[in-house]
mmCIF file of C-alpha atoms and ligand atoms in Angstrom:
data_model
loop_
_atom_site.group_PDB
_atom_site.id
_atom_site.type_symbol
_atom_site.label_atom_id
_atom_site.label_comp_id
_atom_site.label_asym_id
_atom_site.label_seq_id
_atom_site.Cartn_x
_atom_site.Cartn_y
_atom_site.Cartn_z
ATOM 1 C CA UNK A 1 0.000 0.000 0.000
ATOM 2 C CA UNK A 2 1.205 3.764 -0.809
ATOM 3 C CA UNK A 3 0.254 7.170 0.241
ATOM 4 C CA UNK A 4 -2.213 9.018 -2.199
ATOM 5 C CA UNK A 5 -4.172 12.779 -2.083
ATOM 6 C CA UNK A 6 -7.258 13.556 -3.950
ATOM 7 C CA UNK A 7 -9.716 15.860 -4.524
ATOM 8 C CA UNK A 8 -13.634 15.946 -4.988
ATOM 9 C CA UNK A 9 -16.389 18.873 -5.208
ATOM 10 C CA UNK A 10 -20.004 18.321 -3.870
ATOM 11 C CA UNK A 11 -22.865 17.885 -6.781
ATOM 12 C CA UNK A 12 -26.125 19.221 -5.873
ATOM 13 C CA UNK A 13 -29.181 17.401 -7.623
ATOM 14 C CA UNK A 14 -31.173 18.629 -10.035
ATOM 15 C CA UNK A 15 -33.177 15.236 -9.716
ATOM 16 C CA UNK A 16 -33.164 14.038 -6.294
ATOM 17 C CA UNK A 17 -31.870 10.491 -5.470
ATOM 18 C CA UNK A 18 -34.043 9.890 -1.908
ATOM 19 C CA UNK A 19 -34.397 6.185 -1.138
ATOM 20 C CA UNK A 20 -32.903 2.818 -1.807
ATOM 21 C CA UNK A 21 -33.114 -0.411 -3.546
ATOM 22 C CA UNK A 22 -30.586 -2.159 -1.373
ATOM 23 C CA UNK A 23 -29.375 -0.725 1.959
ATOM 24 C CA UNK A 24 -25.774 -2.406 1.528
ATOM 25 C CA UNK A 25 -25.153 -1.849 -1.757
ATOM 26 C CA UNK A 26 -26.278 1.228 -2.006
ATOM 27 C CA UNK A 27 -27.971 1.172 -5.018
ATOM 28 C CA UNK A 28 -30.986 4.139 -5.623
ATOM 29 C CA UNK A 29 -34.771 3.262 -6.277
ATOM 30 C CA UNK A 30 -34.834 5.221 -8.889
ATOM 31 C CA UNK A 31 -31.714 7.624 -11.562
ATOM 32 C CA UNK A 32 -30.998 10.866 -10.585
ATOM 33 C CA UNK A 33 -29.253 13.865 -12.440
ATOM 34 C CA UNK A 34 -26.762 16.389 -10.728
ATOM 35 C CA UNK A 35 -24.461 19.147 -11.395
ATOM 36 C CA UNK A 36 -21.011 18.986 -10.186
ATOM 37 C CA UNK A 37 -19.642 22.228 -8.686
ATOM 38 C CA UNK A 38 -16.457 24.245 -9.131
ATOM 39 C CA UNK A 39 -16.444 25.138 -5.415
ATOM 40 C CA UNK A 40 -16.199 23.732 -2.015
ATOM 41 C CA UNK A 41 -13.468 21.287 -2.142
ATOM 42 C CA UNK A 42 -12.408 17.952 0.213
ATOM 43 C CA UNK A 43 -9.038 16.823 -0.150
ATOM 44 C CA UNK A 44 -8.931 13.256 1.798
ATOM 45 C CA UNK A 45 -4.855 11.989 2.223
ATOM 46 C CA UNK A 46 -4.681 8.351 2.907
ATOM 47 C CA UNK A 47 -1.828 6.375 4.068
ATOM 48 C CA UNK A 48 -1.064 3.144 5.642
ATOM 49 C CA UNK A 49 -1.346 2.879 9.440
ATOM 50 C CA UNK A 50 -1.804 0.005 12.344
ATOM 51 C CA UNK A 51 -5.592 0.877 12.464
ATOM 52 C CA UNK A 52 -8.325 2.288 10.252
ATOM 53 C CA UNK A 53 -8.311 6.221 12.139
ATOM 54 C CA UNK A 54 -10.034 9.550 10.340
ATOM 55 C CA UNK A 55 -9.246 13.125 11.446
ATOM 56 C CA UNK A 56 -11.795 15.403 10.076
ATOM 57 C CA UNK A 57 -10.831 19.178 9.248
ATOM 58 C CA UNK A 58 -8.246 18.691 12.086
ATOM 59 C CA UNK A 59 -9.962 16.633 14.372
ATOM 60 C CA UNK A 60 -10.592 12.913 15.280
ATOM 61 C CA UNK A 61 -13.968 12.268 13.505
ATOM 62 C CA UNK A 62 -16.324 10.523 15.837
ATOM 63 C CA UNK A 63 -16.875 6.826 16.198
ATOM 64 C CA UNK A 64 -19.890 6.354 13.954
ATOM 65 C CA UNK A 65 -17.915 8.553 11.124
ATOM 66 C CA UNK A 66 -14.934 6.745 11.817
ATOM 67 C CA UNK A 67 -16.535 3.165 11.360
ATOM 68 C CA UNK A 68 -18.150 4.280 8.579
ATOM 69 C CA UNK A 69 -15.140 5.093 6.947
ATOM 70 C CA UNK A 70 -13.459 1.869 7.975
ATOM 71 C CA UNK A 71 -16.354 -0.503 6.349
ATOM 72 C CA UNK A 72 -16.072 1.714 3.139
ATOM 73 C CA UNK A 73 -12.190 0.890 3.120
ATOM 74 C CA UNK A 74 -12.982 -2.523 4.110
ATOM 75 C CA UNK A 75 -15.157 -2.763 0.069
ATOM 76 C CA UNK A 76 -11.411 -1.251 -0.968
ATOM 77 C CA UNK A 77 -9.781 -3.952 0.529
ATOM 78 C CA UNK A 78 -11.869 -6.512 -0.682
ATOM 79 C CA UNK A 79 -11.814 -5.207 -4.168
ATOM 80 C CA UNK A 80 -7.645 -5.245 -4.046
ATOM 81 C CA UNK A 81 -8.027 -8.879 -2.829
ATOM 82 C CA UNK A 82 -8.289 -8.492 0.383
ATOM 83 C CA UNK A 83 -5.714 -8.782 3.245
ATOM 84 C CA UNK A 84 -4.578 -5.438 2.790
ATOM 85 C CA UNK A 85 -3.399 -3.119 5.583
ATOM 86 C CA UNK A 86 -4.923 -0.510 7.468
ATOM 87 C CA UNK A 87 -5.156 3.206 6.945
ATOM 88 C CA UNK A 88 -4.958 6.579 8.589
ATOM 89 C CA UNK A 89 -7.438 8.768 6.907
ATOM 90 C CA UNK A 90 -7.672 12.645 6.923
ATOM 91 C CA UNK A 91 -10.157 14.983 5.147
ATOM 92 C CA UNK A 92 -10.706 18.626 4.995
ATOM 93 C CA UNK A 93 -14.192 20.231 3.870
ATOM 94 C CA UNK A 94 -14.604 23.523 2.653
ATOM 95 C CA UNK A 95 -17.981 23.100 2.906
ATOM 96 C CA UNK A 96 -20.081 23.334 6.480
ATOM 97 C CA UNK A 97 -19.999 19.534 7.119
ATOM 98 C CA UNK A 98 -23.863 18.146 7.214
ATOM 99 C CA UNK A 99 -25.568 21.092 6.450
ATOM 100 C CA UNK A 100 -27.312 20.028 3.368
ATOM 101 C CA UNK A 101 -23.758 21.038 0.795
ATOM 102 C CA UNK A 102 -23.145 17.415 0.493
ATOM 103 C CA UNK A 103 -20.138 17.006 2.072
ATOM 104 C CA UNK A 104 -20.437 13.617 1.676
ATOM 105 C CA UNK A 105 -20.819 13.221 -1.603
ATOM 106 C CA UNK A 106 -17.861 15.212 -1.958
ATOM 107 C CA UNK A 107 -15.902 13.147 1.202
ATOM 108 C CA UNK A 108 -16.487 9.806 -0.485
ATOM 109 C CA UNK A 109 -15.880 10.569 -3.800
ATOM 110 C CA UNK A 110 -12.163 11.943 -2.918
ATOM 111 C CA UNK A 111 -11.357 8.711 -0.322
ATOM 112 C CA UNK A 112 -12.557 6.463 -3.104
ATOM 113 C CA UNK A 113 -10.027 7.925 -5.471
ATOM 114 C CA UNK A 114 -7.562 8.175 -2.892
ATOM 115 C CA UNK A 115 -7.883 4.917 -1.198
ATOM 116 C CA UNK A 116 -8.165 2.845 -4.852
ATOM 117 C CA UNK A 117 -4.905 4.789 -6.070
ATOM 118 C CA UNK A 118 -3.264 3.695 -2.320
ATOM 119 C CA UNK A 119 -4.297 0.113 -2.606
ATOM 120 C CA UNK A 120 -3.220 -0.263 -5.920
ATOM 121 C CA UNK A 121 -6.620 -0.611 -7.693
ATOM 122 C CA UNK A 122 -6.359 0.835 -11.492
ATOM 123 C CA UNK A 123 -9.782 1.833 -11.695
ATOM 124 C CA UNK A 124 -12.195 3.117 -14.864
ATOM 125 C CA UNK A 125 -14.325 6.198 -14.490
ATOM 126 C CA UNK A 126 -17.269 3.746 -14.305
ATOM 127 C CA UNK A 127 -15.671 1.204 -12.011
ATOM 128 C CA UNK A 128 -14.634 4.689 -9.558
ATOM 129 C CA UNK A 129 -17.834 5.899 -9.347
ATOM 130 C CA UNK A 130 -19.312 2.623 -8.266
ATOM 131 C CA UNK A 131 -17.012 2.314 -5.666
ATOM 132 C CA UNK A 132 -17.712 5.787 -4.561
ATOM 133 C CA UNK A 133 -21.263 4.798 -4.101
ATOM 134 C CA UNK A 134 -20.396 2.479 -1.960
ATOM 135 C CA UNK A 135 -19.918 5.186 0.712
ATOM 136 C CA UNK A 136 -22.349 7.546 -0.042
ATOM 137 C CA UNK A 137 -25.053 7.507 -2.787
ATOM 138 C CA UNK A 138 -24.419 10.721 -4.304
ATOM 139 C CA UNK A 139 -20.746 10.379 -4.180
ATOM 140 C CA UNK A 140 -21.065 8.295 -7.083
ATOM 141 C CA UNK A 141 -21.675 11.575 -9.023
ATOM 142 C CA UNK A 142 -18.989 13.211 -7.335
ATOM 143 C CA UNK A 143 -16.708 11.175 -9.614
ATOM 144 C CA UNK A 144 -17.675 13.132 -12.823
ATOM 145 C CA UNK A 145 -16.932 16.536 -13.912
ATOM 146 C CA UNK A 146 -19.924 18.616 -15.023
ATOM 147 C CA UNK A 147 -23.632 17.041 -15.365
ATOM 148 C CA UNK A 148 -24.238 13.637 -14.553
ATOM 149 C CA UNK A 149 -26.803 10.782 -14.884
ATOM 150 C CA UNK A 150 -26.668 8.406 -12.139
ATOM 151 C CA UNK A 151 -28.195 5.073 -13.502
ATOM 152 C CA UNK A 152 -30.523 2.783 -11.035
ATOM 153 C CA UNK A 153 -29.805 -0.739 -11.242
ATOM 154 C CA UNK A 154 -27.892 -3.900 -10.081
ATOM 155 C CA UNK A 155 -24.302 -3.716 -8.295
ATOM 156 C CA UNK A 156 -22.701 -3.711 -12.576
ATOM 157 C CA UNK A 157 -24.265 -1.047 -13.748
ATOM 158 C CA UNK A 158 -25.510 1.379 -11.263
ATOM 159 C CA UNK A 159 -22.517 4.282 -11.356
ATOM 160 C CA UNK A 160 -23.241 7.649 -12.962
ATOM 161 C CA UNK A 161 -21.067 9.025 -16.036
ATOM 162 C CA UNK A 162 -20.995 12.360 -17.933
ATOM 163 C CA UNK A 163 -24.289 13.681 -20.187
ATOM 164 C CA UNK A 164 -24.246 16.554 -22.744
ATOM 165 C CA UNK A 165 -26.259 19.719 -21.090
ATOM 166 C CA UNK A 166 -25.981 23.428 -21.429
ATOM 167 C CA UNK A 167 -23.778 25.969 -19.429
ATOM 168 C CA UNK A 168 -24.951 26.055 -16.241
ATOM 169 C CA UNK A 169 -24.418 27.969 -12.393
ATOM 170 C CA UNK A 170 -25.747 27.267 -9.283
ATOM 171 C CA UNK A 171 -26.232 30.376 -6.492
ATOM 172 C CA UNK A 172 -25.719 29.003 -3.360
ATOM 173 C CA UNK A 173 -27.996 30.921 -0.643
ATOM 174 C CA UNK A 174 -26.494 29.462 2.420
ATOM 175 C CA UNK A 175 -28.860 29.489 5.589
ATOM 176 C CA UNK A 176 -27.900 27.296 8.028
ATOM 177 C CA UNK A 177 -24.405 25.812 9.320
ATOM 178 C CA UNK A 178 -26.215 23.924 11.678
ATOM 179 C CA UNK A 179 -25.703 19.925 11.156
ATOM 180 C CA UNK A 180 -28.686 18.193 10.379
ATOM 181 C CA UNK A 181 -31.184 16.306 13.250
ATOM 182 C CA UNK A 182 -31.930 13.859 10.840
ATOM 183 C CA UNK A 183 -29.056 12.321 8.410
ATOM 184 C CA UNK A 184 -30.358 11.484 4.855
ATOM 185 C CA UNK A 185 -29.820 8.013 5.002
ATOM 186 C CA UNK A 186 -31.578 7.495 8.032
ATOM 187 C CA UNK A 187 -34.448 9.758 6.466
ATOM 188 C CA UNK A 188 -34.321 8.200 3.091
ATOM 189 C CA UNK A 189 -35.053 4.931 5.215
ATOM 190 C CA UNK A 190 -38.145 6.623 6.936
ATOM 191 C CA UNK A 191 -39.362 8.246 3.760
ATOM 192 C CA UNK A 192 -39.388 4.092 2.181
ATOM 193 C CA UNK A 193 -41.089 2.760 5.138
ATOM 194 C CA UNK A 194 -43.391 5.023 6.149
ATOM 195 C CA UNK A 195 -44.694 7.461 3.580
ATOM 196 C CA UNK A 196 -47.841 6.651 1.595
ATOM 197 C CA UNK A 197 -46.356 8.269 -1.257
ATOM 198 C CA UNK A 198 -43.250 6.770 -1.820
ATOM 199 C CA UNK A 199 -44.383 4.686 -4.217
ATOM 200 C CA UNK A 200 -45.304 7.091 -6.728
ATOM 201 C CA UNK A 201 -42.188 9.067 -6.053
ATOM 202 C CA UNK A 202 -40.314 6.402 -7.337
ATOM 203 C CA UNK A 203 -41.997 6.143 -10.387
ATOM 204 C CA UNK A 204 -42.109 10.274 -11.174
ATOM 205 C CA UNK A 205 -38.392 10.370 -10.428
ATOM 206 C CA UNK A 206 -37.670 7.379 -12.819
ATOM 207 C CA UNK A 207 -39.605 9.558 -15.598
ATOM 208 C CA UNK A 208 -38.187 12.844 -14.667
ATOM 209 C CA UNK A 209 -34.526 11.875 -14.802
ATOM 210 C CA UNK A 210 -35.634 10.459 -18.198
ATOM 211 C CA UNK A 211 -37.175 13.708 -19.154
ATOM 212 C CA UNK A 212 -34.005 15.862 -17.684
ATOM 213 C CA UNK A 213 -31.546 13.864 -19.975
ATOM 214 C CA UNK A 214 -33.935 14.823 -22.866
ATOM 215 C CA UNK A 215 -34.229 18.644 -21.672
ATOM 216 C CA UNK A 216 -30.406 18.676 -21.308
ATOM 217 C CA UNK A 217 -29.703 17.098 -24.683
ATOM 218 C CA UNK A 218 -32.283 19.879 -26.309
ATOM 219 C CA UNK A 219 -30.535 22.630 -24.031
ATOM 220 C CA UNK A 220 -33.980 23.106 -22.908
ATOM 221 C CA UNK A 221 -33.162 25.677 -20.116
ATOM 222 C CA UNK A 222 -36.569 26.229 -18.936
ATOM 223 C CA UNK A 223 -37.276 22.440 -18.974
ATOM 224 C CA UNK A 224 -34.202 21.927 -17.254
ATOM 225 C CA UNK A 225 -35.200 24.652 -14.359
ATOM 226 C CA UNK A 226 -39.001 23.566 -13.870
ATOM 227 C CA UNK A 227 -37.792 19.951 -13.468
ATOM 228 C CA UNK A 228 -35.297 20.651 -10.959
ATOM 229 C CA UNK A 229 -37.585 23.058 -8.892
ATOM 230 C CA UNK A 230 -40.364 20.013 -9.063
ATOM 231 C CA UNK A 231 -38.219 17.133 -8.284
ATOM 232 C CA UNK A 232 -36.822 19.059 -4.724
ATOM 233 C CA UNK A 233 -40.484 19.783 -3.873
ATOM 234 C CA UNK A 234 -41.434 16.204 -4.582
ATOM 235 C CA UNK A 235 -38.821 15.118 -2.532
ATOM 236 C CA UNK A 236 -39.215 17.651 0.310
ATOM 237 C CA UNK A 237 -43.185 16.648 -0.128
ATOM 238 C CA UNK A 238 -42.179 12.853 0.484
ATOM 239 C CA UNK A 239 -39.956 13.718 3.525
ATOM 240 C CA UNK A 240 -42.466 15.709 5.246
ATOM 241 C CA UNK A 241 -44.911 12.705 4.803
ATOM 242 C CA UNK A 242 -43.532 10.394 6.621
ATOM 243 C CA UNK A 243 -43.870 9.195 10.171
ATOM 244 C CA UNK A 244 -42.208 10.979 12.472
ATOM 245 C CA UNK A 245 -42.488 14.016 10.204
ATOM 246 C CA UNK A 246 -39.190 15.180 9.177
ATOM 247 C CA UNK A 247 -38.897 18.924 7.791
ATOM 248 C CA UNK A 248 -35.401 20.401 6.492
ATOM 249 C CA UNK A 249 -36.590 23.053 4.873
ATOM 250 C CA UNK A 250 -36.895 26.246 7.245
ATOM 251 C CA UNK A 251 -39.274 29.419 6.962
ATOM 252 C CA UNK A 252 -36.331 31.056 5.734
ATOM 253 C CA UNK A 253 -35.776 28.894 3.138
ATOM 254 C CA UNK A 254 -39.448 29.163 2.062
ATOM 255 C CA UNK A 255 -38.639 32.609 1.349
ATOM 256 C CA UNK A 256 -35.817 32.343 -0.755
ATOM 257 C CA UNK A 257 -38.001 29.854 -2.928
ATOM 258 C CA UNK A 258 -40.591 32.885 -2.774
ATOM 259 C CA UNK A 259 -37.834 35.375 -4.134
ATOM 260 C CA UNK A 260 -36.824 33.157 -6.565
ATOM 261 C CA UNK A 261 -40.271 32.919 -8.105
ATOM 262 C CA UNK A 262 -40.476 36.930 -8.169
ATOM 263 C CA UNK A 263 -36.908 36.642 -10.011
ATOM 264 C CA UNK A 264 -38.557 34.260 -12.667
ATOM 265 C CA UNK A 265 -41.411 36.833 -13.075
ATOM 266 C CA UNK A 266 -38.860 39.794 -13.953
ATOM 267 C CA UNK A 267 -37.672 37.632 -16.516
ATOM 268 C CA UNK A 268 -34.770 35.936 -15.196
ATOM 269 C CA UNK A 269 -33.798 32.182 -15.348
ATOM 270 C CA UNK A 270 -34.124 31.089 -11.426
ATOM 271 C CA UNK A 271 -35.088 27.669 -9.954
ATOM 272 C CA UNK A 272 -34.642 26.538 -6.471
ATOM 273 C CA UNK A 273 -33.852 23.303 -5.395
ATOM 274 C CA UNK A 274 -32.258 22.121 -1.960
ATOM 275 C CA UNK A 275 -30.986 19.368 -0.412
ATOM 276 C CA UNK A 276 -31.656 17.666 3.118
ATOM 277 C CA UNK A 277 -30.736 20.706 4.936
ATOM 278 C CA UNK A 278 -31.856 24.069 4.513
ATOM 279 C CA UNK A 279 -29.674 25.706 2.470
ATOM 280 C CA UNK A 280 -30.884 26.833 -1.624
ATOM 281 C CA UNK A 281 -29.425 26.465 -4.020
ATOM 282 C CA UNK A 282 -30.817 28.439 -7.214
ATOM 283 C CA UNK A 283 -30.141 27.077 -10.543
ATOM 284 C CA UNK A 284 -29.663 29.362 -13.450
ATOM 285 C CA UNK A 285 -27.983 30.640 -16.917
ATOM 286 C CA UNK A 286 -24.449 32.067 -17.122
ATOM 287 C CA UNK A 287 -25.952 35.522 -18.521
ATOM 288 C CA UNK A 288 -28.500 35.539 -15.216
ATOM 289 C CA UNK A 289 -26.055 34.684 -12.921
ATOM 290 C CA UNK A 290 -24.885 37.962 -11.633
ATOM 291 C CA UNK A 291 -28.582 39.284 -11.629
ATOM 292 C CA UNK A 292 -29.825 36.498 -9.654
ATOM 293 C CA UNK A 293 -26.812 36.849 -6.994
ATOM 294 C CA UNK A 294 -27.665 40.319 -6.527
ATOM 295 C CA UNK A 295 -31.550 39.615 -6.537
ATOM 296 C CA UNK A 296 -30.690 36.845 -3.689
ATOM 297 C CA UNK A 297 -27.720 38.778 -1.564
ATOM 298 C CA UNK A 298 -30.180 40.256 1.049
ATOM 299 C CA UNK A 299 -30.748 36.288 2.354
ATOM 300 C CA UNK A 300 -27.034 35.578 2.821
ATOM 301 C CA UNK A 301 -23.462 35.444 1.706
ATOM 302 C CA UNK A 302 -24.542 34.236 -1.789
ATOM 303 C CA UNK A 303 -21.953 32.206 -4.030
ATOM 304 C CA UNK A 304 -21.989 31.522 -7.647
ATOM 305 C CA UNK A 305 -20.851 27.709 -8.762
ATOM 306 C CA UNK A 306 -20.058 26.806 -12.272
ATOM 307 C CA UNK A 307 -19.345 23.260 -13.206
ATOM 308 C CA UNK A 308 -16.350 21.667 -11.829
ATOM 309 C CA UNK A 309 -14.197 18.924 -12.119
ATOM 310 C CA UNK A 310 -14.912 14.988 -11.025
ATOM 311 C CA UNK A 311 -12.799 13.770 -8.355
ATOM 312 C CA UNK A 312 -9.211 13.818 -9.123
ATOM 313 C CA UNK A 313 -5.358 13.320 -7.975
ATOM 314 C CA UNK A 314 -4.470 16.211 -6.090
ATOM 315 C CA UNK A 315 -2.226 18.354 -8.050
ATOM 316 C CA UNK A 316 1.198 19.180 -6.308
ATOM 317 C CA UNK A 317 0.651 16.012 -4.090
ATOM 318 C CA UNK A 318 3.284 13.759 -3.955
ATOM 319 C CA UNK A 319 1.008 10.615 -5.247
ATOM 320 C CA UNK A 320 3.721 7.746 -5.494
HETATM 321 C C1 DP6 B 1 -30.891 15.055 -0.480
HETATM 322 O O1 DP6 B 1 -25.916 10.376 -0.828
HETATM 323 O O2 DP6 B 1 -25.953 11.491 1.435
HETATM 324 O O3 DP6 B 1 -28.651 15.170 -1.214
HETATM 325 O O4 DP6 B 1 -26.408 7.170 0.015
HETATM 326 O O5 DP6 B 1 -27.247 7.212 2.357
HETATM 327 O O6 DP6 B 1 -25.036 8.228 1.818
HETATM 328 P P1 DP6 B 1 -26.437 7.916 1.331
HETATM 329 O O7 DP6 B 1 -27.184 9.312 1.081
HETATM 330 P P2 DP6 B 1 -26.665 10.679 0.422
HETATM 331 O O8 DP6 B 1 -28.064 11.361 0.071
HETATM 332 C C2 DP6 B 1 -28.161 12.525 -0.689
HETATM 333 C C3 DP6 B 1 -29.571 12.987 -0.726
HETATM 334 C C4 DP6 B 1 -29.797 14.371 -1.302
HETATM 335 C C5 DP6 B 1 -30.313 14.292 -2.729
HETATM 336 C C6 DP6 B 1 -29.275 14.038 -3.812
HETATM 337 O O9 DP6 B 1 -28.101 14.441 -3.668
HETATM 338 O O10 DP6 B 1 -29.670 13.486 -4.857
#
């Protein structure tokens, strides 16, 4: 085993992936379709050590992080053949950890890279990404640069790869550093068991990532933006129906939705979407983007994201 650094952005959804076929696996119910984002960095280092540890942004992660890092590297393991040593882990976000910036789409996607590089696993894009999934769902994404389509399926063929789209950005309204009650897997679990209408969000989401890689191919721009707006109202829709009730979304996020809907009737490009946290993130055209910061600034320390790169080597590292 060798050292190795790499790199990975969050993606944020512009069709949700919110509940599972198999728990282990971690294969989704249903596709989903997500932009990856120039912005908010983790940069995981790996290196071999007498037992599996994980330091996050400069501290020792807790026990459930840590052994969820060490069963991830234990899939590593197994897929370099297994009896492979142990590692010492650290990662650093730029993102507020587990406030709804998927931070762990962006975590897992840089330890898979790093941790297949350090075990000596030679790995294709596809191959990658279904090993990132492996940790987190969305992480899978995380492996590709720009928009992805992340296919449903069995173990083989459920990883997500690269789809032609138009020139995106994504403002990021940022509301809340606060990390979440509920984590999304446990509330993807609820939402499965529980809700009454999970059934039919599995089938909508199936035909609206099929309809999104259609609108993206076209460079259908409204298409694109009504679809994404939908699918995170489905999804928050579905969360809040399910016993317990679980609500991310805040009043102040309700408002930025609300201002975003007043952007779209002075004629700019503007959809909302968020994730399990209560954070929005507004999806619009380069030529809008500066417009819709502005229109947004009043509601917090806005940023603009273009599309970034998939997970990757970290430059200047020294990856043996
Ligand atoms: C709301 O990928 O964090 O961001 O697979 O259990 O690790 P696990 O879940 P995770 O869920 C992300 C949910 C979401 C929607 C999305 O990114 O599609």
């Amino acid at each position: 085993m060798r050292r190795a650094s790499a790199q990975a952005n969050p993606n944020i959804a512009l069709i949700k992936y919110w509940g599972k076929a198999d728990e282990d696996l971690i294969l989704p119910a249903a596709p989903s379709v997500s932009l990856t984002l120039d912005q908010y960095p983790t940069t995981t280092h790996i290196e071999p050590a007498a037992k599996d540890s994980f330091e996050l942004n400069g501290r020792p992660a807790s026990e459930k992080e840590t052994a969820r890092v060490s069963a991830f590297l234990d899939v590593v393991r197994e897929w370099a053949g297994g009896h492979q040593p142990h590692a010492a882990v650290r990662s650093v976000n730029e993102a507020p950890t587990g406030a709804g910036l998927a931070s762990s789409a962006s975590g897992f996607a840089a330890l898979a890279l790093a941790a297949a590089h350090a075990y000596g696993l030679d790995l294709s894009p596809r191959d990658l990404s279904r090993l990132a999934r492996r940790g987190s769902g969305s992480a899978a994404r995380s492996i590709v640069s720009g928009v992805a389509l992340w296919h449903a399926g069995t173990d083989a063929d459920s990883f997500a790869e690269p789809i032609p789209a138009p020139e995106m950005r994504m403002v990021v309204v940022p509301l809340s550093k606060t990390r979440k009650k509920v984590s999304s897997r446990e509330a993807m679990r609820i939402s499965r068991e529980t809700s009454p209408y999970y059934e039919a969000w599995v089938r909508t989401t199936r035909a609206m990532s099929e309809e999104m890689v259609e609108a993206c191919a076209a460079g259908d721009f409204a298409r694109i933006g009504a679809l994404t707006e939908s699918s995170a109202w489905r999804m928050h829709g579905l969360i809040a129906s399910s016993a317990p009730v679980i609500r991310y979304l805040t009043p102040a996020s309700v408002e930025v939705f609300d201002a975003v809907s007043q952007l779209r009737e002075d004629g700019l490009a503007a959809y909302g979407t968020a994730d399990a946290g209560a954070n929005v993130v507004v999806l619009t055209t380069p030529d809008d983007a500066a417009a819709v910061a502005t229109g947004l600034s009043e509601y917090g320390d806005v940023t603009v994201c273009g599309p970034g790169e998939g997970a990757r080597l970290e430059p200047g590292a020294r990856n043996e």
